[in-house]
Tab-separated table of C-alpha atoms in Angstrom:
chain	number	residue	atom	x	y	z
X	1408	UNK	CA	80.422	117.328	15.880
X	1409	UNK	CA	81.458	116.329	19.422
X	1410	UNK	CA	80.020	118.465	22.164
X	1411	UNK	CA	78.398	121.154	20.131
X	1412	UNK	CA	76.092	121.735	17.273
X	1413	UNK	CA	78.101	124.698	16.155
X	1414	UNK	CA	81.777	125.348	15.647
X	1415	UNK	CA	83.750	128.111	13.986
X	1416	UNK	CA	86.064	127.663	10.974
X	1417	UNK	CA	88.437	130.417	9.854
X	1418	UNK	CA	90.362	130.477	6.564
X	1419	UNK	CA	93.293	132.711	7.035
X	1420	UNK	CA	94.803	133.870	3.723
X	1421	UNK	CA	97.176	136.437	2.613
X	1422	UNK	CA	94.494	138.863	1.521
X	1423	UNK	CA	91.432	138.017	3.661
X	1424	UNK	CA	90.229	136.297	6.675
X	1425	UNK	CA	87.018	134.388	6.266
X	1426	UNK	CA	85.119	133.100	9.318
X	1427	UNK	CA	81.977	131.047	9.565
X	1428	UNK	CA	79.709	129.185	11.934
X	1429	UNK	CA	79.291	125.630	10.700
X	1430	UNK	CA	76.396	123.363	11.719
X	1431	UNK	CA	76.544	119.610	12.104
X	1432	UNK	CA	75.422	119.210	8.500
X	1433	UNK	CA	78.512	121.211	7.341
X	1434	UNK	CA	76.504	124.181	6.329
X	1435	UNK	CA	77.451	127.686	6.799
X	1436	UNK	CA	74.902	129.391	9.113
X	1437	UNK	CA	76.711	132.736	9.516
X	1438	UNK	CA	79.935	134.199	8.109
X	1439	UNK	CA	82.160	137.295	8.442
X	1440	UNK	CA	85.156	138.542	6.561
X	1441	UNK	CA	88.004	140.908	7.156
X	1442	UNK	CA	91.291	141.984	5.428
X	1443	UNK	CA	94.309	140.225	6.737
X	1444	UNK	CA	96.568	142.562	8.803
X	1445	UNK	CA	100.267	142.658	8.441
X	1446	UNK	CA	101.430	142.373	12.100
X	1447	UNK	CA	100.830	139.532	14.708
X	1448	UNK	CA	99.041	141.557	17.225
X	1449	UNK	CA	96.576	143.063	14.526
X	1450	UNK	CA	96.072	139.519	13.114
X	1451	UNK	CA	95.157	137.988	16.451
X	1452	UNK	CA	92.956	141.008	17.197
X	1453	UNK	CA	90.945	140.483	14.059
X	1454	UNK	CA	90.676	136.669	14.781
X	1455	UNK	CA	89.671	137.407	18.323
X	1456	UNK	CA	87.054	139.957	17.158
X	1457	UNK	CA	85.556	137.673	14.535
X	1458	UNK	CA	85.288	134.706	16.884
X	1459	UNK	CA	83.788	136.815	19.570
X	1460	UNK	CA	81.199	138.252	17.358
X	1461	UNK	CA	80.026	134.958	16.032
X	1462	UNK	CA	80.147	133.202	19.378
X	1463	UNK	CA	77.915	135.860	20.647
X	1464	UNK	CA	75.265	134.850	18.250
X	1465	UNK	CA	75.605	131.021	18.469
X	1466	UNK	CA	76.501	128.536	21.111
X	1467	UNK	CA	80.017	127.556	19.830
X	1468	UNK	CA	82.031	124.614	21.086
X	1469	UNK	CA	85.387	125.450	19.480
X	1470	UNK	CA	87.197	127.409	16.797
X	1471	UNK	CA	89.414	126.045	14.085
X	1472	UNK	CA	92.015	127.922	12.095
X	1473	UNK	CA	92.875	126.840	8.394
X	1474	UNK	CA	96.320	128.627	7.830
X	1475	UNK	CA	98.221	129.425	4.607
X	1476	UNK	CA	101.485	128.373	5.871
X	1477	UNK	CA	103.722	125.753	7.599
X	1478	UNK	CA	102.077	124.403	10.681
X	1479	UNK	CA	104.120	122.327	13.260
X	1480	UNK	CA	103.210	118.617	13.312
X	1481	UNK	CA	101.581	119.065	16.784
X	1482	UNK	CA	99.516	122.017	15.155
X	1483	UNK	CA	100.481	124.228	18.011
X	1484	UNK	CA	102.710	126.730	16.100
X	1485	UNK	CA	102.752	128.576	12.761
X	1486	UNK	CA	106.276	128.039	11.750
X	1487	UNK	CA	106.243	130.162	8.719
X	1488	UNK	CA	103.833	131.695	6.407
X	1489	UNK	CA	104.974	133.882	3.421
X	1490	UNK	CA	101.958	136.224	3.413
X	1491	UNK	CA	101.170	136.243	7.280
X	1492	UNK	CA	103.187	137.801	10.136
X	1493	UNK	CA	103.539	134.637	12.208
X	1494	UNK	CA	106.991	133.046	12.695
X	1495	UNK	CA	107.077	130.187	15.133
X	1496	UNK	CA	104.003	131.595	17.128
X	1497	UNK	CA	101.735	129.501	19.328
X	1498	UNK	CA	98.664	131.001	17.855
X	1499	UNK	CA	95.935	128.425	19.004
X	1500	UNK	CA	97.233	128.782	22.679
X	1501	UNK	CA	97.154	132.454	22.640
X	1502	UNK	CA	93.699	132.777	21.226
X	1503	UNK	CA	92.258	129.993	23.409
X	1504	UNK	CA	93.661	131.917	26.570
X	1505	UNK	CA	92.214	135.143	25.273
X	1506	UNK	CA	88.767	133.859	24.405
X	1507	UNK	CA	88.185	131.008	26.945
X	1508	UNK	CA	87.347	128.784	23.982
X	1509	UNK	CA	89.137	125.719	22.559
X	1510	UNK	CA	91.108	126.752	19.417
X	1511	UNK	CA	92.767	124.364	17.012
X	1512	UNK	CA	94.743	124.861	13.831
X	1513	UNK	CA	95.944	123.187	10.711
X	1514	UNK	CA	97.287	124.010	7.207
X	1515	UNK	CA	94.457	125.292	5.053
X	1516	UNK	CA	94.741	122.618	2.386
X	1517	UNK	CA	94.839	119.869	5.039
X	1518	UNK	CA	91.645	121.383	6.438
X	1519	UNK	CA	90.125	121.405	3.018
X	1520	UNK	CA	91.255	117.646	2.424
X	1521	UNK	CA	89.587	116.800	5.943
X	1522	UNK	CA	86.321	118.332	4.861
X	1523	UNK	CA	86.236	116.405	1.536
X	1524	UNK	CA	87.191	113.227	3.327
X	1525	UNK	CA	84.618	113.636	6.051
X	1526	UNK	CA	81.646	114.856	4.285
X	1527	UNK	CA	82.482	115.666	0.569
X	1528	UNK	CA	83.875	114.058	-2.549
X	1529	UNK	CA	86.290	111.637	-0.753
X	1530	UNK	CA	84.145	110.269	1.879
X	1531	UNK	CA	85.352	106.831	3.180
X	1532	UNK	CA	88.362	106.676	0.685
X	1533	UNK	CA	91.312	104.829	2.240
X	1534	UNK	CA	93.705	107.124	0.411
X	1535	UNK	CA	92.397	110.484	-0.671
X	1536	UNK	CA	94.496	113.324	-2.241
X	1537	UNK	CA	93.296	116.878	-2.709
X	1538	UNK	CA	94.927	119.088	-5.267
X	1539	UNK	CA	93.927	122.676	-4.830
X	1540	UNK	CA	94.464	124.715	-7.850
X	1541	UNK	CA	94.575	128.444	-7.072
X	1542	UNK	CA	97.282	131.061	-7.195
X	1543	UNK	CA	99.465	128.001	-6.767
X	1544	UNK	CA	99.027	124.380	-6.011
X	1545	UNK	CA	98.245	123.171	-2.613
X	1546	UNK	CA	97.980	119.494	-1.651
X	1547	UNK	CA	96.469	117.657	1.191
X	1548	UNK	CA	96.557	113.805	1.765
X	1549	UNK	CA	94.379	111.600	4.134
X	1550	UNK	CA	95.492	108.002	4.674
X	1551	UNK	CA	93.175	105.602	6.521
X	1552	UNK	CA	91.420	108.502	8.254
X	1553	UNK	CA	94.675	110.410	9.143
X	1554	UNK	CA	95.798	113.614	7.701
X	1555	UNK	CA	99.477	112.977	6.478
X	1556	UNK	CA	101.826	115.778	7.423
X	1557	UNK	CA	105.355	114.206	6.904
X	1558	UNK	CA	108.106	114.368	9.453
X	1559	UNK	CA	108.014	118.109	9.940
X	1560	UNK	CA	104.511	119.109	9.054
X	1561	UNK	CA	104.898	120.463	5.471
X	1562	UNK	CA	103.967	117.414	3.403
X	1563	UNK	CA	102.788	116.923	0.697
X	1564	UNK	CA	104.379	120.007	-1.077
X	1565	UNK	CA	103.599	118.686	-4.627
X	1566	UNK	CA	103.126	122.220	-6.273
X	1567	UNK	CA	106.921	122.572	-6.007
X	1568	UNK	CA	108.009	119.461	-7.584
X	1569	UNK	CA	109.949	120.357	-10.634
X	1570	UNK	CA	108.391	119.178	-13.904
X	1571	UNK	CA	110.453	121.401	-16.256
X	1572	UNK	CA	114.164	121.619	-15.311
X	1573	UNK	CA	115.159	125.133	-15.858
X	1574	UNK	CA	111.779	126.244	-16.561
X	1575	UNK	CA	109.648	129.222	-15.395
X	1576	UNK	CA	111.080	130.833	-12.222
X	1577	UNK	CA	109.035	130.110	-8.884
X	1578	UNK	CA	108.869	132.393	-5.902
X	1579	UNK	CA	110.041	129.429	-3.905
X	1580	UNK	CA	113.510	129.878	-5.506
X	1581	UNK	CA	113.537	126.868	-7.874
X	1582	UNK	CA	112.585	126.800	-11.644
X	1583	UNK	CA	110.047	124.738	-13.381
X	1584	UNK	CA	107.785	123.897	-10.421
X	1585	UNK	CA	104.548	122.103	-11.268
X	1586	UNK	CA	102.468	125.056	-10.125
X	1587	UNK	CA	104.219	127.438	-12.632
X	1588	UNK	CA	102.551	125.321	-15.493
X	1589	UNK	CA	99.218	124.322	-13.589
X	1590	UNK	CA	97.469	127.000	-11.500
X	1591	UNK	CA	95.623	130.346	-11.929
X	1592	UNK	CA	98.966	132.137	-12.123
X	1593	UNK	CA	100.148	129.745	-14.750
X	1594	UNK	CA	97.003	130.061	-16.806
X	1595	UNK	CA	97.440	133.764	-17.020
X	1596	UNK	CA	101.297	133.479	-17.852
X	1597	UNK	CA	100.508	130.910	-20.649
X	1598	UNK	CA	97.853	133.242	-22.131
X	1599	UNK	CA	100.280	136.055	-22.178
X	1600	UNK	CA	102.854	133.918	-23.881
X	1601	UNK	CA	100.325	132.818	-26.590
X	1602	UNK	CA	99.421	136.356	-27.112
X	1603	UNK	CA	103.108	137.229	-27.767
X	1604	UNK	CA	103.279	134.464	-30.361
X	1605	UNK	CA	104.866	131.718	-28.279
X	1606	UNK	CA	104.000	128.071	-28.796
X	1607	UNK	CA	103.125	125.918	-25.749
X	1608	UNK	CA	103.804	122.201	-25.450
X	1609	UNK	CA	104.419	120.505	-28.800
X	1610	UNK	CA	101.899	122.684	-30.685
X	1611	UNK	CA	102.567	125.483	-33.156
X	1612	UNK	CA	102.087	129.184	-32.210
X	1613	UNK	CA	98.504	130.386	-32.593
X	1614	UNK	CA	97.866	132.187	-35.823
X	1615	UNK	CA	97.974	136.080	-35.777
X	1616	UNK	CA	94.268	136.018	-36.705
X	1617	UNK	CA	93.385	133.730	-33.644
X	1618	UNK	CA	95.410	136.014	-31.409
X	1619	UNK	CA	93.724	139.166	-32.908
X	1620	UNK	CA	90.170	137.536	-32.190
X	1621	UNK	CA	90.917	137.048	-28.616
X	1622	UNK	CA	89.256	139.704	-26.318
X	1623	UNK	CA	92.323	139.081	-24.005
X	1624	UNK	CA	94.429	140.890	-26.597
X	1625	UNK	CA	92.605	144.150	-25.643
X	1626	UNK	CA	93.630	143.834	-22.042
X	1627	UNK	CA	97.004	145.026	-20.602
X	1628	UNK	CA	99.091	141.871	-20.395
X	1629	UNK	CA	100.006	142.661	-16.769
X	1630	UNK	CA	96.136	142.753	-15.758
X	1631	UNK	CA	95.373	139.205	-17.300
X	1632	UNK	CA	94.563	136.872	-14.411
X	1633	UNK	CA	93.631	133.174	-14.381
X	1634	UNK	CA	90.017	133.850	-13.516
X	1635	UNK	CA	89.962	136.252	-16.614
X	1636	UNK	CA	91.416	133.450	-18.801
X	1637	UNK	CA	89.106	130.743	-17.394
X	1638	UNK	CA	85.969	132.973	-18.143
X	1639	UNK	CA	87.301	133.660	-21.586
X	1640	UNK	CA	87.808	130.014	-22.288
X	1641	UNK	CA	84.103	129.359	-21.281
X	1642	UNK	CA	83.156	131.888	-24.008
X	1643	UNK	CA	85.324	130.118	-26.638
X	1644	UNK	CA	88.308	132.508	-26.844
X	1645	UNK	CA	90.945	130.744	-28.785
X	1646	UNK	CA	93.832	132.033	-26.733
X	1647	UNK	CA	92.201	131.056	-23.585
X	1648	UNK	CA	91.172	127.765	-24.787
X	1649	UNK	CA	94.738	127.003	-25.908
X	1650	UNK	CA	95.916	128.186	-22.334
X	1651	UNK	CA	93.373	125.830	-20.696
X	1652	UNK	CA	94.455	122.940	-22.923
X	1653	UNK	CA	98.086	123.486	-21.846
X	1654	UNK	CA	96.992	123.621	-18.057
X	1655	UNK	CA	95.125	120.396	-18.753
X	1656	UNK	CA	98.106	118.650	-20.166
X	1657	UNK	CA	100.258	119.704	-17.116
X	1658	UNK	CA	97.627	118.650	-14.719
X	1659	UNK	CA	97.621	115.210	-16.219
X	1660	UNK	CA	101.332	115.044	-15.986
X	1661	UNK	CA	101.510	116.054	-12.286
X	1662	UNK	CA	98.613	113.791	-11.329
X	1663	UNK	CA	100.412	110.873	-13.035
X	1664	UNK	CA	103.482	111.622	-10.988
X	1665	UNK	CA	101.432	111.802	-7.796
X	1666	UNK	CA	99.738	108.532	-8.646
X	1667	UNK	CA	103.086	106.721	-9.021
X	1668	UNK	CA	104.259	108.109	-5.636
X	1669	UNK	CA	101.150	108.037	-3.457
X	1670	UNK	CA	98.669	105.586	-5.355
X	1671	UNK	CA	95.562	107.361	-4.164
X	1672	UNK	CA	92.138	105.808	-4.537
X	1673	UNK	CA	90.541	109.344	-5.245
X	1674	UNK	CA	92.049	112.669	-6.343
X	1675	UNK	CA	89.814	115.611	-5.542
X	1676	UNK	CA	90.297	118.832	-7.552
X	1677	UNK	CA	89.634	122.017	-5.500
X	1678	UNK	CA	90.665	125.605	-5.289
X	1679	UNK	CA	89.576	128.473	-7.361
X	1680	UNK	CA	90.409	126.969	-10.639
X	1681	UNK	CA	88.036	124.065	-10.018
X	1682	UNK	CA	85.093	126.039	-11.185
X	1683	UNK	CA	86.427	125.555	-14.677
X	1684	UNK	CA	86.841	121.962	-14.386
X	1685	UNK	CA	84.782	120.812	-17.261
X	1686	UNK	CA	87.242	122.645	-19.654
X	1687	UNK	CA	90.261	120.702	-18.401
X	1688	UNK	CA	89.287	117.642	-16.384
X	1689	UNK	CA	88.546	115.229	-19.387
X	1690	UNK	CA	92.084	115.982	-20.950
X	1691	UNK	CA	93.686	115.736	-17.617
X	1692	UNK	CA	92.052	112.226	-16.918
X	1693	UNK	CA	93.255	111.087	-20.321
X	1694	UNK	CA	96.916	112.085	-19.704
X	1695	UNK	CA	96.742	110.816	-16.025
X	1696	UNK	CA	95.534	107.370	-17.433
X	1697	UNK	CA	98.358	107.368	-20.093
X	1698	UNK	CA	101.127	108.735	-17.811
X	1699	UNK	CA	100.790	106.679	-14.757
X	1700	UNK	CA	103.136	103.562	-14.413
X	1701	UNK	CA	101.421	100.345	-15.365
X	1702	UNK	CA	98.724	102.102	-17.147
X	1703	UNK	CA	95.950	99.554	-18.117
X	1704	UNK	CA	97.383	96.951	-15.578
X	1705	UNK	CA	96.417	98.506	-12.417
X	1706	UNK	CA	93.427	100.508	-10.926
X	1707	UNK	CA	93.695	104.300	-11.560
X	1708	UNK	CA	92.503	106.835	-9.174
X	1709	UNK	CA	89.082	108.423	-9.438
X	1710	UNK	CA	89.374	112.033	-10.499
X	1711	UNK	CA	86.427	114.207	-9.092
X	1712	UNK	CA	85.785	117.866	-8.261
X	1713	UNK	CA	85.682	118.936	-4.675
X	1714	UNK	CA	82.050	119.219	-3.020
X	1715	UNK	CA	82.732	122.337	-0.946
X	1716	UNK	CA	84.690	124.504	-3.338
X	1717	UNK	CA	86.297	127.424	-1.629
X	1718	UNK	CA	84.472	126.537	1.582
X	1719	UNK	CA	86.275	123.501	2.171
X	1720	UNK	CA	89.119	125.055	4.362
X	1721	UNK	CA	86.488	126.722	6.677
X	1722	UNK	CA	84.411	123.594	6.927
X	1723	UNK	CA	87.407	121.411	7.486
X	1724	UNK	CA	88.841	123.772	10.289
X	1725	UNK	CA	85.350	123.596	11.954
X	1726	UNK	CA	85.240	119.734	11.773
X	1727	UNK	CA	88.777	119.664	13.219
X	1728	UNK	CA	87.730	122.056	15.986
X	1729	UNK	CA	84.671	120.099	16.804
X	1730	UNK	CA	86.597	116.790	17.119
X	1731	UNK	CA	88.908	118.564	19.598
X	1732	UNK	CA	86.066	119.295	22.053
X	1733	UNK	CA	86.619	117.024	25.003
X	1734	UNK	CA	88.875	114.758	23.113
X	1735	UNK	CA	92.186	114.665	20.895
X	1736	UNK	CA	91.427	115.534	17.337
X	1737	UNK	CA	89.973	112.742	15.415
X	1738	UNK	CA	92.670	112.675	12.855
X	1739	UNK	CA	95.487	112.226	15.369
X	1740	UNK	CA	95.359	108.554	16.161
X	1741	UNK	CA	97.822	107.153	18.779
X	1742	UNK	CA	100.877	105.459	17.385
């Protein structure tokens, strides 16, 4: 990292704020966590407090913010974040003036993609796509060493590509978005439908006996989560395994579409659902191979699991912060 051995990375989500000091080996050497406030002032107070506390213990060169929201192309403003208070706010400038420390910012999945490109599963790849499977689907794209943001800073929003016209309703306002079928939220929804006797995909409904054998049948349907379903699948639960198989199929469908559009050299699977990758990645790889245009007559992308897991956003934010000390951010090449 330019100018300093240590930089701070902060992942700002709708529920919690995670801050860490990152060394030049991309290791976390100290960390703090706080609940995410609901007002602008309180949020920036929490960020300031976390940065000040960590900077008092280590010689820090800069701080980077990984934000779950739309960030302007120049990375100076949070334009909109559904679970955060900012609306067009110049967050880095305000914090930098308050702390006397360089502060940079990017979208959380862009930050994660940058970490995997610089030091993780996508190192040296000419076109690297990160798909973060969590509550929804986030995506980050690095092309020739530059984070691709689109014309207005919101690309690539792959989770809201419609794969089932008229399908499951999505909070974005559309129906049938990819993330409604392939995410932690989707995993839980599919398990609930299976328990109710629905079929998924082209298969038949699970037998009443298989549903009765599922420990998930003893849980209040509203309390079923993707994490719960993934754990149950690892234990051989028939309902959970069927839900995971459905997620695998939709992952392959979406990745084939992304491959046709982007032609990545590597696709990195990250996010909270990545921990269950052995249960779904082989099927997804098969369906990606079969579904991409020109299958068998062109190279297909490598499909790998993220190196840094849920730490990727924090590490990427710190890397971007380190690059900004005394120089323009490394991923912003002059045109």
